[in-house]
mmCIF file of C-alpha atoms in Angstrom:
data_model
loop_
_atom_site.group_PDB
_atom_site.id
_atom_site.type_symbol
_atom_site.label_atom_id
_atom_site.label_comp_id
_atom_site.label_asym_id
_atom_site.label_seq_id
_atom_site.Cartn_x
_atom_site.Cartn_y
_atom_site.Cartn_z
ATOM 1 C CA UNK A 18 13.111 17.359 11.579
ATOM 2 C CA UNK A 19 11.069 17.119 7.974
ATOM 3 C CA UNK A 20 8.711 14.248 8.409
ATOM 4 C CA UNK A 21 6.814 13.037 5.246
ATOM 5 C CA UNK A 22 4.085 10.865 4.886
ATOM 6 C CA UNK A 23 3.641 6.410 4.254
ATOM 7 C CA UNK A 24 2.089 7.475 1.283
ATOM 8 C CA UNK A 25 5.804 9.655 -0.360
ATOM 9 C CA UNK A 26 7.050 7.539 1.426
ATOM 10 C CA UNK A 27 6.620 4.108 -0.621
ATOM 11 C CA UNK A 28 7.064 6.680 -3.493
ATOM 12 C CA UNK A 29 10.457 7.620 -2.644
ATOM 13 C CA UNK A 30 11.151 4.018 -1.134
ATOM 14 C CA UNK A 31 9.704 2.326 -4.827
ATOM 15 C CA UNK A 32 7.349 -0.007 -2.029
ATOM 16 C CA UNK A 33 3.985 0.252 -1.608
ATOM 17 C CA UNK A 34 2.121 2.326 0.963
ATOM 18 C CA UNK A 35 0.640 -0.513 2.447
ATOM 19 C CA UNK A 36 3.500 -1.952 2.856
ATOM 20 C CA UNK A 37 5.399 0.784 3.982
ATOM 21 C CA UNK A 38 2.738 1.012 7.015
ATOM 22 C CA UNK A 39 3.633 -2.619 7.542
ATOM 23 C CA UNK A 40 6.758 -1.992 8.202
ATOM 24 C CA UNK A 41 6.041 1.142 10.858
ATOM 25 C CA UNK A 42 3.386 -1.277 12.891
ATOM 26 C CA UNK A 43 6.239 -3.718 13.199
ATOM 27 C CA UNK A 44 8.228 -0.880 14.388
ATOM 28 C CA UNK A 45 10.927 -1.518 11.756
ATOM 29 C CA UNK A 46 10.778 2.506 10.448
ATOM 30 C CA UNK A 47 13.208 4.047 13.112
ATOM 31 C CA UNK A 48 11.749 7.741 13.696
ATOM 32 C CA UNK A 49 8.552 6.777 12.831
ATOM 33 C CA UNK A 50 5.859 8.548 14.828
ATOM 34 C CA UNK A 51 1.961 7.581 14.470
ATOM 35 C CA UNK A 52 -0.850 10.346 14.342
ATOM 36 C CA UNK A 53 -3.908 9.159 14.236
ATOM 37 C CA UNK A 54 -4.318 7.037 11.339
ATOM 38 C CA UNK A 55 -1.185 8.523 10.048
ATOM 39 C CA UNK A 56 2.019 7.481 10.111
ATOM 40 C CA UNK A 57 4.631 10.307 9.998
ATOM 41 C CA UNK A 58 8.183 9.325 8.195
ATOM 42 C CA UNK A 59 11.413 11.217 9.293
ATOM 43 C CA UNK A 60 12.561 12.228 5.402
ATOM 44 C CA UNK A 61 16.262 10.974 5.783
ATOM 45 C CA UNK A 62 14.767 7.614 7.323
ATOM 46 C CA UNK A 63 16.546 4.433 5.543
ATOM 47 C CA UNK A 64 14.645 1.538 3.841
ATOM 48 C CA UNK A 65 14.970 -1.332 6.235
ATOM 49 C CA UNK A 66 16.723 -4.516 4.782
ATOM 50 C CA UNK A 67 13.224 -6.787 2.822
ATOM 51 C CA UNK A 68 13.207 -9.894 5.154
ATOM 52 C CA UNK A 69 10.362 -11.444 3.112
ATOM 53 C CA UNK A 70 11.638 -14.244 0.786
ATOM 54 C CA UNK A 71 10.478 -15.056 -2.335
ATOM 55 C CA UNK A 72 7.978 -18.173 -3.442
ATOM 56 C CA UNK A 73 9.325 -20.979 -4.969
ATOM 57 C CA UNK A 74 8.729 -21.465 -8.309
ATOM 58 C CA UNK A 75 6.824 -25.399 -9.529
ATOM 59 C CA UNK A 76 10.192 -25.805 -11.710
ATOM 60 C CA UNK A 77 11.533 -26.168 -7.731
ATOM 61 C CA UNK A 78 9.914 -28.521 -5.780
#
C-alpha cells in the first residue's frame, strides 16, 4: 500500500495541509497513521465529507 504525507494529500484534495492534519487527528481519515509528527495517509483514501457549516452573512441575521 502506498502512503502519502499530509502535504501531498492536501494538494490532491485541494485543501490546506493543516486541515488534513486536523481531520487525521479527529480520526476522520480512514487508514491514517501517525509516525512522530508525520501523518501517513493511504493514497487511495477518499476525502471525508465536510461537516463544518458556513457563517451567516450579516444580511441574513
